[in-house]
Each structure stands twice: as C-alpha cells, then as structure tokens.
Amino acid sequence: MNALVAFTATMKILTLAEALETARRQQPQLRQARAQASAAVQRTAAARAQLLPQLSGTASYQRSTANFAPRPGALPSGVGMASSTNGSTFDFFNFGLQLNQQIYDFQQTIDKFRAAHSLDEAQAKTAESIGLDVELSVRSSFFSARAQKELVRVADETLKNQARHLDQIGGFVAAGSRPEIDLAQAKADRANAEVQLIGAQNNYESAKALLNQAIGVEASTDYDVADNTLEAVDGEDQSIEPLVDEAVRSRPDLMSLQKQLRASELTLSSIKGGFAPALGLGMNLTDQGQNITDLRWNWNLQLSATWQLFSGLSTFSQMKEQRANVENVRASVDLVRQ
C-alpha cells in the first residue's frame, strides 16, 4: 500500500514530504520516463554489439538421391549426365561455424553506437526533467489544497460568527429592541455563510483530488494536508545573471537537448560514411560427410570490401534529412536557453 492510500485509509495528515515521496514511486509519467531511459540503455548495448565479432553455428541433415545432372557452364563439357537414375537415397551431414568481424566502415557503425549512447544520456536527462516537473506539480497542488483548507477554516469561523450574531439579534427582537427585519437579515446572512462553507469544502475536496492526480495515485480524499511551508532556496536572492548561468548549467531538459544534438551530429557522420567502402573479415569452419562418425572438415578465411556505388541517391537524401534534424535540435536548444 502506498503512502497516500495508507494515510487516506486511516484519516491522517498528508505532509508535503510524504506526497513527494509517493509521487517519486507512483507517478505514471515518471515511471514511463524511467522505462524509456532503461530501453535507451539497451539500444546502446545493441548498437555496441555491431562492433564486436559475430559468431553463428549451423547444423543440417539431408536425405536425398544422388542422380547427377550437370548444369551448363558449371562443369567442363566433357562431364555428362549420369547414364541412369535410381531411387536410392543417401545421408549427408553438415556442421559449420561462421565468424565475422567488421574491420572498418568509415565511422558508420562506431558513430551509430556513439549516437545511441548520446540518446541514452539524453533520455536519462529527460527522465530527470520529468521528475522535476512532477515535483513542481505536486508542490503546486499541495499548496493549492492547503490554501483551500485555510478558506474552509475562514468560512467555518464566519458561519460561527453569523450563528452567534443570529442568536444576539433573536434576543434583541424578542426583547422588542430590534425590528423583525433585522432577524430576517441575520438568518439570511447565516444561510449565506453556510453556503460559502459548503463551497469552500467542495473546493478543498477538488484540490485534494487534483493533488492525488499530481502524485499519481487513485485514492480517497478523506485526509487533510499538513500546514507545511516552503523553505528558502540557497541563492534565490541573487541577481538574474548568475541564476540564468546556473540554469544553463543545471537544467536537465537543456542538457537532454544538448545530448540529442550530439546524437544528431553523430548520426549525420555515420550517414556520410555510407559513401565509402566497408571492410570485413570472415572465417568459416565446416565438418561434412555421409557418416556422422566419419566427417571431413574444411576452413577458409576471407577479407571482403563492400562499396555501394549507387543507391538511387538514398544516402544523399538521408544526409540532407539529417542535416535538417541537426538544425531542428539546435534551434530547440536555443529556444530553451531563451
């Protein structure tokens, strides 16, 4: 049971610290942001995997006939088709290991990994920024509820004063020292004070419902908020210039955008690498034969170079698109700074 539900179940007082603690655990937006940050970490790990050796294994069993039929151009012309065919079948076993390692692709893979890592850091900063927004919303809702609680007290005192005033006017009217109209006015004032109290109570309940929403829980509003006050923040009385400098250095949303800008620049670098060849190294090991207890092994090592000479201008278009993305993020950074 979370803190707020526990308080509402026992009709206790909810403090600001307890509301913030519950929000840090329960708030759906914050939980979502943390999950997205965790997913970004795994995307970075997946991008790193492309830089490491890739090993795969195969195993197959085949039962087939062995009637030879040459294909034109595959064998010398002197090798002809088998003179006869039959339905006899034979076993064939094939086991293999394949190892591939990328050597160099002009920053394509490494910059993709670096971009993923920057996005990972950006998402972590975004989660931190959402956490600050959640805390701000909880504080705002808490003190709004506290203000409504004070208005309930004021309305209650007003109603009590009007009730005492009504009793006094009733005594004066009974004694004949005040006219009947004064008694009617006093009753109307008391009724109005009662309506104002009901309105204040409803507003207080609504404010606590909004507080529950800010905290991120589904719970009753049968509790009271504590009479907390905000403590002074260190350095809040400084001039605007050092405060702005501190915000530029510390605001996680700005830091997130700066990481996103770095990721966009690295992605652009990776796309540019597509104009150059990619070098790779591969090794194959096989073990084959008709009898699983009497197989023959072979191995080979190969060095390959792959160069996409023309891709229908897709690489060129991707590069232009990414340049626009870089400018978009750069403008977002400037917007937050302003």
mmCIF file of C-alpha atoms in Angstrom:
data_model
loop_
_atom_site.group_PDB
_atom_site.id
_atom_site.type_symbol
_atom_site.label_atom_id
_atom_site.label_comp_id
_atom_site.label_asym_id
_atom_site.label_seq_id
_atom_site.Cartn_x
_atom_site.Cartn_y
_atom_site.Cartn_z
ATOM 1 C CA MET A 1 0.000 0.000 0.000
ATOM 2 C CA ASN A 2 1.497 3.363 -0.978
ATOM 3 C CA ALA A 3 1.881 6.228 1.460
ATOM 4 C CA LEU A 4 -1.122 8.255 0.314
ATOM 5 C CA VAL A 5 -3.512 5.288 0.333
ATOM 6 C CA ALA A 6 -2.290 4.417 3.834
ATOM 7 C CA PHE A 7 -2.998 7.958 5.042
ATOM 8 C CA THR A 8 -6.443 8.134 3.463
ATOM 9 C CA ALA A 9 -7.332 4.765 4.985
ATOM 10 C CA THR A 10 -6.522 5.990 8.492
ATOM 11 C CA MET A 11 -7.706 9.624 8.129
ATOM 12 C CA LYS A 12 -4.250 11.075 8.839
ATOM 13 C CA ILE A 13 -2.447 14.213 7.781
ATOM 14 C CA LEU A 14 -0.541 14.171 4.484
ATOM 15 C CA THR A 15 2.717 16.131 4.565
ATOM 16 C CA LEU A 16 4.473 17.591 1.552
ATOM 17 C CA ALA A 17 7.461 15.265 2.019
ATOM 18 C CA GLU A 18 5.196 12.211 2.042
ATOM 19 C CA ALA A 19 3.359 13.414 -1.062
ATOM 20 C CA LEU A 20 6.666 13.912 -2.904
ATOM 21 C CA GLU A 21 7.994 10.511 -1.825
ATOM 22 C CA THR A 22 4.856 8.782 -3.110
ATOM 23 C CA ALA A 23 4.987 10.694 -6.397
ATOM 24 C CA ARG A 24 8.600 9.630 -6.993
ATOM 25 C CA ARG A 25 7.488 5.999 -6.757
ATOM 26 C CA GLN A 26 3.974 6.086 -8.208
ATOM 27 C CA GLN A 27 3.654 8.904 -10.767
ATOM 28 C CA PRO A 28 2.913 7.264 -14.167
ATOM 29 C CA GLN A 29 4.741 9.904 -16.210
ATOM 30 C CA LEU A 30 7.868 9.431 -14.121
ATOM 31 C CA ARG A 31 7.640 5.631 -14.299
ATOM 32 C CA GLN A 32 7.191 5.898 -18.063
ATOM 33 C CA ALA A 33 10.237 8.148 -18.406
ATOM 34 C CA ARG A 34 12.371 5.751 -16.355
ATOM 35 C CA ALA A 35 11.233 2.832 -18.519
ATOM 36 C CA GLN A 36 12.145 4.774 -21.670
ATOM 37 C CA ALA A 37 15.572 5.567 -20.196
ATOM 38 C CA SER A 38 16.090 1.871 -19.433
ATOM 39 C CA ALA A 39 15.095 0.966 -23.009
ATOM 40 C CA ALA A 40 17.584 3.536 -24.342
ATOM 41 C CA VAL A 41 20.378 1.852 -22.361
ATOM 42 C CA GLN A 42 19.570 -1.447 -24.069
ATOM 43 C CA ARG A 43 19.513 0.206 -27.507
ATOM 44 C CA THR A 44 23.038 1.429 -26.800
ATOM 45 C CA ALA A 45 24.084 -2.117 -25.916
ATOM 46 C CA ALA A 46 22.515 -3.383 -29.161
ATOM 47 C CA ALA A 47 24.418 -0.742 -31.178
ATOM 48 C CA ARG A 48 27.671 -1.731 -29.445
ATOM 49 C CA ALA A 49 27.122 -5.360 -30.474
ATOM 50 C CA GLN A 50 27.687 -4.429 -34.124
ATOM 51 C CA LEU A 51 31.291 -3.541 -33.257
ATOM 52 C CA LEU A 52 32.019 -6.979 -31.775
ATOM 53 C CA PRO A 53 32.689 -10.306 -33.544
ATOM 54 C CA GLN A 54 29.606 -12.163 -34.773
ATOM 55 C CA LEU A 55 29.662 -15.959 -34.402
ATOM 56 C CA SER A 56 26.974 -18.267 -35.769
ATOM 57 C CA GLY A 57 26.646 -22.009 -35.973
ATOM 58 C CA THR A 58 24.720 -24.277 -38.365
ATOM 59 C CA ALA A 59 23.834 -27.942 -38.356
ATOM 60 C CA SER A 60 21.859 -29.776 -41.022
ATOM 61 C CA TYR A 61 20.945 -33.292 -42.049
ATOM 62 C CA GLN A 62 19.893 -34.156 -45.581
ATOM 63 C CA ARG A 63 18.492 -37.353 -47.068
ATOM 64 C CA SER A 64 18.491 -37.238 -50.839
ATOM 65 C CA THR A 65 19.077 -39.120 -54.064
ATOM 66 C CA ALA A 66 22.398 -38.785 -55.888
ATOM 67 C CA ASN A 67 21.474 -38.719 -59.551
ATOM 68 C CA PHE A 68 23.939 -36.333 -61.189
ATOM 69 C CA ALA A 69 22.673 -33.679 -63.619
ATOM 70 C CA PRO A 70 25.313 -31.156 -64.764
ATOM 71 C CA ARG A 71 24.421 -27.519 -65.242
ATOM 72 C CA PRO A 72 25.740 -25.753 -68.356
ATOM 73 C CA GLY A 73 28.759 -23.656 -67.529
ATOM 74 C CA ALA A 74 29.241 -25.205 -64.106
ATOM 75 C CA LEU A 75 31.405 -28.161 -65.209
ATOM 76 C CA PRO A 76 33.596 -28.941 -68.194
ATOM 77 C CA SER A 77 31.652 -30.017 -71.259
ATOM 78 C CA GLY A 78 33.181 -33.465 -71.091
ATOM 79 C CA VAL A 79 31.328 -34.266 -67.887
ATOM 80 C CA GLY A 80 27.930 -35.597 -68.876
ATOM 81 C CA MET A 81 24.696 -36.560 -67.194
ATOM 82 C CA ALA A 82 24.519 -39.865 -65.364
ATOM 83 C CA SER A 83 23.683 -42.749 -67.690
ATOM 84 C CA SER A 84 20.833 -43.918 -65.465
ATOM 85 C CA THR A 85 18.890 -42.840 -62.412
ATOM 86 C CA ASN A 86 17.616 -44.703 -59.380
ATOM 87 C CA GLY A 87 15.680 -44.010 -56.223
ATOM 88 C CA SER A 88 18.444 -44.793 -53.725
ATOM 89 C CA THR A 89 18.939 -42.136 -51.074
ATOM 90 C CA PHE A 90 21.947 -41.131 -49.007
ATOM 91 C CA ASP A 91 22.644 -39.336 -45.740
ATOM 92 C CA PHE A 92 24.601 -36.084 -45.680
ATOM 93 C CA PHE A 93 25.596 -34.211 -42.519
ATOM 94 C CA ASN A 94 26.807 -30.621 -42.460
ATOM 95 C CA PHE A 95 28.075 -28.739 -39.398
ATOM 96 C CA GLY A 96 29.546 -25.266 -39.582
ATOM 97 C CA LEU A 97 30.772 -22.241 -37.666
ATOM 98 C CA GLN A 98 30.974 -18.754 -39.174
ATOM 99 C CA LEU A 99 32.872 -15.875 -37.590
ATOM 100 C CA ASN A 100 32.603 -12.322 -38.950
ATOM 101 C CA GLN A 101 34.317 -9.174 -37.772
ATOM 102 C CA GLN A 102 33.872 -5.741 -39.233
ATOM 103 C CA ILE A 103 37.236 -4.055 -39.679
ATOM 104 C CA TYR A 104 36.435 -0.533 -40.836
ATOM 105 C CA ASP A 105 33.437 1.177 -42.413
ATOM 106 C CA PHE A 106 34.456 4.843 -42.266
ATOM 107 C CA GLN A 107 32.751 5.619 -38.924
ATOM 108 C CA GLN A 108 29.321 4.259 -39.906
ATOM 109 C CA THR A 109 28.941 1.718 -37.083
ATOM 110 C CA ILE A 110 31.015 3.466 -34.415
ATOM 111 C CA ASP A 111 29.129 6.740 -34.882
ATOM 112 C CA LYS A 112 25.800 4.890 -34.721
ATOM 113 C CA PHE A 113 26.928 3.484 -31.382
ATOM 114 C CA ARG A 114 28.049 6.904 -30.159
ATOM 115 C CA ALA A 115 24.751 8.432 -31.289
ATOM 116 C CA ALA A 116 22.811 5.730 -29.419
ATOM 117 C CA HIS A 117 24.901 6.421 -26.317
ATOM 118 C CA SER A 118 24.177 10.158 -26.553
ATOM 119 C CA LEU A 119 20.455 9.435 -26.900
ATOM 120 C CA ASP A 120 20.736 7.146 -23.886
ATOM 121 C CA GLU A 121 22.186 10.032 -21.847
ATOM 122 C CA ALA A 122 19.560 12.408 -23.287
ATOM 123 C CA GLN A 123 16.741 10.100 -22.194
ATOM 124 C CA ALA A 124 18.197 9.904 -18.694
ATOM 125 C CA LYS A 125 18.205 13.707 -18.525
ATOM 126 C CA THR A 126 14.645 13.780 -19.865
ATOM 127 C CA ALA A 127 13.587 11.447 -17.057
ATOM 128 C CA GLU A 128 15.294 13.766 -14.581
ATOM 129 C CA SER A 129 13.477 16.766 -16.090
ATOM 130 C CA ILE A 130 10.115 14.979 -15.864
ATOM 131 C CA GLY A 131 10.889 14.168 -12.241
ATOM 132 C CA LEU A 132 11.398 17.874 -11.518
ATOM 133 C CA ASP A 133 8.157 18.724 -13.340
ATOM 134 C CA VAL A 134 6.296 16.109 -11.282
ATOM 135 C CA GLU A 135 7.691 17.507 -8.048
ATOM 136 C CA LEU A 136 6.705 21.030 -9.111
ATOM 137 C CA SER A 137 3.167 19.835 -9.896
ATOM 138 C CA VAL A 138 2.905 18.062 -6.523
ATOM 139 C CA ARG A 139 4.144 21.129 -4.641
ATOM 140 C CA SER A 140 1.786 23.425 -6.547
ATOM 141 C CA SER A 141 -1.199 21.121 -5.960
ATOM 142 C CA PHE A 142 -0.274 20.620 -2.308
ATOM 143 C CA PHE A 143 -0.153 24.326 -1.509
ATOM 144 C CA SER A 144 -3.298 24.958 -3.540
ATOM 145 C CA ALA A 145 -5.047 22.354 -1.362
ATOM 146 C CA ARG A 146 -3.565 23.944 1.734
ATOM 147 C CA ALA A 147 -4.922 27.348 0.657
ATOM 148 C CA GLN A 148 -8.372 25.834 0.162
ATOM 149 C CA LYS A 149 -8.103 24.260 3.605
ATOM 150 C CA GLU A 150 -7.483 27.702 5.098
ATOM 151 C CA LEU A 151 -10.518 29.054 3.225
ATOM 152 C CA VAL A 152 -12.602 26.286 4.816
ATOM 153 C CA ARG A 153 -11.417 27.463 8.242
ATOM 154 C CA VAL A 154 -12.296 31.061 7.395
ATOM 155 C CA ALA A 155 -15.739 30.040 6.131
ATOM 156 C CA ASP A 156 -16.329 27.952 9.240
ATOM 157 C CA GLU A 157 -15.403 30.850 11.520
ATOM 158 C CA THR A 158 -17.653 33.136 9.501
ATOM 159 C CA LEU A 159 -20.549 30.704 9.913
ATOM 160 C CA LYS A 160 -19.968 30.509 13.667
ATOM 161 C CA ASN A 161 -19.876 34.304 13.910
ATOM 162 C CA GLN A 162 -23.108 34.583 11.924
ATOM 163 C CA ALA A 163 -24.723 31.967 14.188
ATOM 164 C CA ARG A 164 -23.750 33.967 17.285
ATOM 165 C CA HIS A 165 -24.950 37.159 15.624
ATOM 166 C CA LEU A 166 -28.281 35.475 14.823
ATOM 167 C CA ASP A 167 -28.696 34.476 18.469
ATOM 168 C CA GLN A 168 -27.994 38.063 19.561
ATOM 169 C CA ILE A 169 -30.447 39.537 17.068
ATOM 170 C CA GLY A 170 -33.048 36.959 18.143
ATOM 171 C CA GLY A 171 -32.679 38.102 21.741
ATOM 172 C CA PHE A 172 -32.958 41.771 20.762
ATOM 173 C CA VAL A 173 -36.073 41.112 18.672
ATOM 174 C CA ALA A 174 -37.631 39.086 21.480
ATOM 175 C CA ALA A 175 -36.944 41.980 23.842
ATOM 176 C CA GLY A 176 -38.501 44.380 21.345
ATOM 177 C CA SER A 177 -35.368 46.476 20.921
ATOM 178 C CA ARG A 178 -34.823 45.470 17.267
ATOM 179 C CA PRO A 179 -37.298 45.128 14.396
ATOM 180 C CA GLU A 180 -38.253 41.776 12.822
ATOM 181 C CA ILE A 181 -36.457 42.710 9.624
ATOM 182 C CA ASP A 182 -33.110 42.551 11.430
ATOM 183 C CA LEU A 183 -33.842 38.935 12.431
ATOM 184 C CA ALA A 184 -34.692 38.021 8.816
ATOM 185 C CA GLN A 185 -31.440 39.647 7.619
ATOM 186 C CA ALA A 186 -29.422 37.769 10.252
ATOM 187 C CA LYS A 187 -30.987 34.469 9.145
ATOM 188 C CA ALA A 188 -30.123 35.268 5.524
ATOM 189 C CA ASP A 189 -26.544 36.114 6.488
ATOM 190 C CA ARG A 190 -26.219 32.835 8.366
ATOM 191 C CA ALA A 191 -27.603 30.888 5.381
ATOM 192 C CA ASN A 192 -25.158 32.636 3.037
ATOM 193 C CA ALA A 193 -22.283 31.797 5.373
ATOM 194 C CA GLU A 194 -23.383 28.158 5.359
ATOM 195 C CA VAL A 195 -23.428 28.128 1.539
ATOM 196 C CA GLN A 196 -19.934 29.668 1.464
ATOM 197 C CA LEU A 197 -18.685 26.957 3.837
ATOM 198 C CA ILE A 198 -20.127 24.212 1.627
ATOM 199 C CA GLY A 199 -18.486 25.798 -1.411
ATOM 200 C CA ALA A 200 -15.136 26.046 0.370
ATOM 201 C CA GLN A 201 -15.372 22.398 1.466
ATOM 202 C CA ASN A 202 -16.130 21.324 -2.109
ATOM 203 C CA ASN A 203 -13.189 23.353 -3.392
ATOM 204 C CA TYR A 204 -10.937 21.711 -0.806
ATOM 205 C CA GLU A 205 -12.069 18.239 -1.901
ATOM 206 C CA SER A 206 -11.458 19.151 -5.554
ATOM 207 C CA ALA A 207 -7.983 20.476 -4.701
ATOM 208 C CA LYS A 208 -7.129 17.196 -2.937
ATOM 209 C CA ALA A 209 -8.383 15.244 -5.951
ATOM 210 C CA LEU A 210 -6.013 17.268 -8.142
ATOM 211 C CA LEU A 211 -3.249 16.592 -5.617
ATOM 212 C CA ASN A 212 -3.940 12.845 -5.908
ATOM 213 C CA GLN A 213 -3.662 13.178 -9.672
ATOM 214 C CA ALA A 214 -0.374 15.072 -9.407
ATOM 215 C CA ILE A 215 1.003 12.384 -7.083
ATOM 216 C CA GLY A 216 -0.189 9.683 -9.479
ATOM 217 C CA VAL A 217 -2.454 7.616 -7.237
ATOM 218 C CA GLU A 218 -6.088 6.602 -7.236
ATOM 219 C CA ALA A 219 -7.194 7.132 -3.658
ATOM 220 C CA SER A 220 -9.811 8.768 -1.467
ATOM 221 C CA THR A 221 -9.639 12.428 -0.472
ATOM 222 C CA ASP A 222 -10.557 11.651 3.131
ATOM 223 C CA TYR A 223 -7.419 13.199 4.538
ATOM 224 C CA ASP A 224 -6.088 16.626 5.441
ATOM 225 C CA VAL A 225 -2.971 18.292 4.099
ATOM 226 C CA ALA A 226 -0.405 19.378 6.650
ATOM 227 C CA ASP A 227 0.375 23.035 7.334
ATOM 228 C CA ASN A 228 3.787 22.839 5.636
ATOM 229 C CA THR A 229 5.699 25.848 4.361
ATOM 230 C CA LEU A 230 8.408 26.094 1.696
ATOM 231 C CA GLU A 231 11.951 26.579 2.933
ATOM 232 C CA ALA A 232 14.170 29.195 1.357
ATOM 233 C CA VAL A 233 16.301 28.056 -1.579
ATOM 234 C CA ASP A 234 20.034 28.740 -1.365
ATOM 235 C CA GLY A 235 20.990 31.625 -3.617
ATOM 236 C CA GLU A 236 17.438 32.609 -4.542
ATOM 237 C CA ASP A 237 18.143 36.244 -3.671
ATOM 238 C CA GLN A 238 20.941 36.539 -6.247
ATOM 239 C CA SER A 239 20.703 38.770 -9.299
ATOM 240 C CA ILE A 240 19.232 37.336 -12.504
ATOM 241 C CA GLU A 241 22.559 36.804 -14.345
ATOM 242 C CA PRO A 242 24.065 34.125 -12.047
ATOM 243 C CA LEU A 243 20.675 32.426 -11.789
ATOM 244 C CA VAL A 244 20.451 32.198 -15.593
ATOM 245 C CA ASP A 245 24.012 30.826 -15.760
ATOM 246 C CA GLU A 246 23.128 28.226 -13.144
ATOM 247 C CA ALA A 247 20.012 27.246 -15.102
ATOM 248 C CA VAL A 248 22.009 26.815 -18.325
ATOM 249 C CA ARG A 249 24.490 24.562 -16.493
ATOM 250 C CA SER A 250 21.972 22.554 -14.494
ATOM 251 C CA ARG A 251 18.612 22.307 -16.272
ATOM 252 C CA PRO A 252 18.211 18.657 -17.319
ATOM 253 C CA ASP A 253 15.885 19.494 -20.226
ATOM 254 C CA LEU A 254 18.587 21.686 -21.764
ATOM 255 C CA MET A 255 21.234 19.041 -21.116
ATOM 256 C CA SER A 256 18.961 16.468 -22.765
ATOM 257 C CA LEU A 257 18.659 18.610 -25.888
ATOM 258 C CA GLN A 258 22.420 19.090 -25.995
ATOM 259 C CA LYS A 259 22.852 15.302 -25.901
ATOM 260 C CA GLN A 260 20.238 14.954 -28.645
ATOM 261 C CA LEU A 261 22.155 17.497 -30.725
ATOM 262 C CA ARG A 262 25.347 15.466 -30.287
ATOM 263 C CA ALA A 263 23.473 12.302 -31.311
ATOM 264 C CA SER A 264 22.107 14.005 -34.434
ATOM 265 C CA GLU A 265 25.598 15.166 -35.415
ATOM 266 C CA LEU A 266 27.000 11.655 -34.933
ATOM 267 C CA THR A 267 24.155 10.173 -36.973
ATOM 268 C CA LEU A 268 24.988 12.605 -39.770
ATOM 269 C CA SER A 269 28.620 11.480 -39.615
ATOM 270 C CA SER A 270 27.504 7.852 -39.795
ATOM 271 C CA ILE A 271 25.385 8.526 -42.883
ATOM 272 C CA LYS A 272 28.322 10.226 -44.617
ATOM 273 C CA GLY A 273 30.315 7.037 -44.062
ATOM 274 C CA GLY A 274 27.891 5.289 -46.424
ATOM 275 C CA PHE A 275 29.660 6.928 -49.363
ATOM 276 C CA ALA A 276 32.815 4.886 -48.615
ATOM 277 C CA PRO A 277 33.539 1.123 -48.720
ATOM 278 C CA ALA A 278 33.265 -1.201 -45.739
ATOM 279 C CA LEU A 279 35.968 -3.762 -44.912
ATOM 280 C CA GLY A 280 35.202 -7.058 -43.195
ATOM 281 C CA LEU A 281 36.920 -10.267 -42.147
ATOM 282 C CA GLY A 282 35.227 -13.660 -42.128
ATOM 283 C CA MET A 283 36.142 -17.259 -41.274
ATOM 284 C CA ASN A 284 34.176 -20.437 -41.958
ATOM 285 C CA LEU A 285 34.750 -23.869 -40.438
ATOM 286 C CA THR A 286 32.769 -26.872 -41.771
ATOM 287 C CA ASP A 287 32.554 -30.562 -40.952
ATOM 288 C CA GLN A 288 30.712 -32.596 -43.590
ATOM 289 C CA GLY A 289 30.116 -36.132 -44.733
ATOM 290 C CA GLN A 290 27.727 -39.014 -45.257
ATOM 291 C CA ASN A 291 28.591 -40.736 -41.992
ATOM 292 C CA ILE A 292 28.344 -38.710 -38.809
ATOM 293 C CA THR A 293 31.242 -40.701 -37.340
ATOM 294 C CA ASP A 294 33.459 -40.051 -40.360
ATOM 295 C CA LEU A 295 33.203 -36.374 -41.356
ATOM 296 C CA ARG A 296 35.687 -34.168 -43.210
ATOM 297 C CA TRP A 297 36.490 -30.663 -42.043
ATOM 298 C CA ASN A 298 37.445 -27.571 -44.021
ATOM 299 C CA TRP A 299 38.031 -23.972 -43.194
ATOM 300 C CA ASN A 300 38.533 -20.707 -45.041
ATOM 301 C CA LEU A 301 39.438 -17.127 -44.251
ATOM 302 C CA GLN A 302 38.230 -14.224 -46.339
ATOM 303 C CA LEU A 303 38.730 -10.482 -46.440
ATOM 304 C CA SER A 304 35.968 -8.531 -48.157
ATOM 305 C CA ALA A 305 35.366 -4.965 -49.269
ATOM 306 C CA THR A 306 31.818 -3.771 -49.985
ATOM 307 C CA TRP A 307 31.167 -0.474 -51.713
ATOM 308 C CA GLN A 308 27.688 0.667 -52.650
ATOM 309 C CA LEU A 309 28.493 2.730 -55.714
ATOM 310 C CA PHE A 310 24.947 3.970 -56.351
ATOM 311 C CA SER A 311 21.916 3.719 -54.080
ATOM 312 C CA GLY A 312 19.365 5.724 -56.015
ATOM 313 C CA LEU A 313 20.541 8.862 -54.132
ATOM 314 C CA SER A 314 19.041 7.491 -50.896
ATOM 315 C CA THR A 315 22.260 8.092 -48.919
ATOM 316 C CA PHE A 316 22.448 11.644 -50.228
ATOM 317 C CA SER A 317 18.800 12.261 -49.269
ATOM 318 C CA GLN A 318 19.308 10.760 -45.794
ATOM 319 C CA MET A 319 22.280 13.081 -45.297
ATOM 320 C CA LYS A 320 20.217 16.152 -46.207
ATOM 321 C CA GLU A 321 17.387 14.994 -43.940
ATOM 322 C CA GLN A 322 19.772 14.522 -41.024
ATOM 323 C CA ARG A 323 21.270 17.965 -41.552
ATOM 324 C CA ALA A 324 17.745 19.364 -41.170
ATOM 325 C CA ASN A 325 17.310 17.281 -37.992
ATOM 326 C CA VAL A 326 20.537 18.718 -36.600
ATOM 327 C CA GLU A 327 19.314 22.257 -37.247
ATOM 328 C CA ASN A 328 15.955 21.411 -35.665
ATOM 329 C CA VAL A 329 17.568 20.225 -32.427
ATOM 330 C CA ARG A 330 19.997 23.166 -32.442
ATOM 331 C CA ALA A 331 17.014 25.547 -32.655
ATOM 332 C CA SER A 332 15.342 23.683 -29.765
ATOM 333 C CA VAL A 333 18.460 24.213 -27.651
ATOM 334 C CA ASP A 334 18.389 27.944 -28.399
ATOM 335 C CA LEU A 335 14.662 28.089 -27.589
ATOM 336 C CA VAL A 336 15.151 26.561 -24.138
ATOM 337 C CA ARG A 337 18.097 28.865 -23.422
ATOM 338 C CA GLN A 338 15.988 31.894 -24.319
#
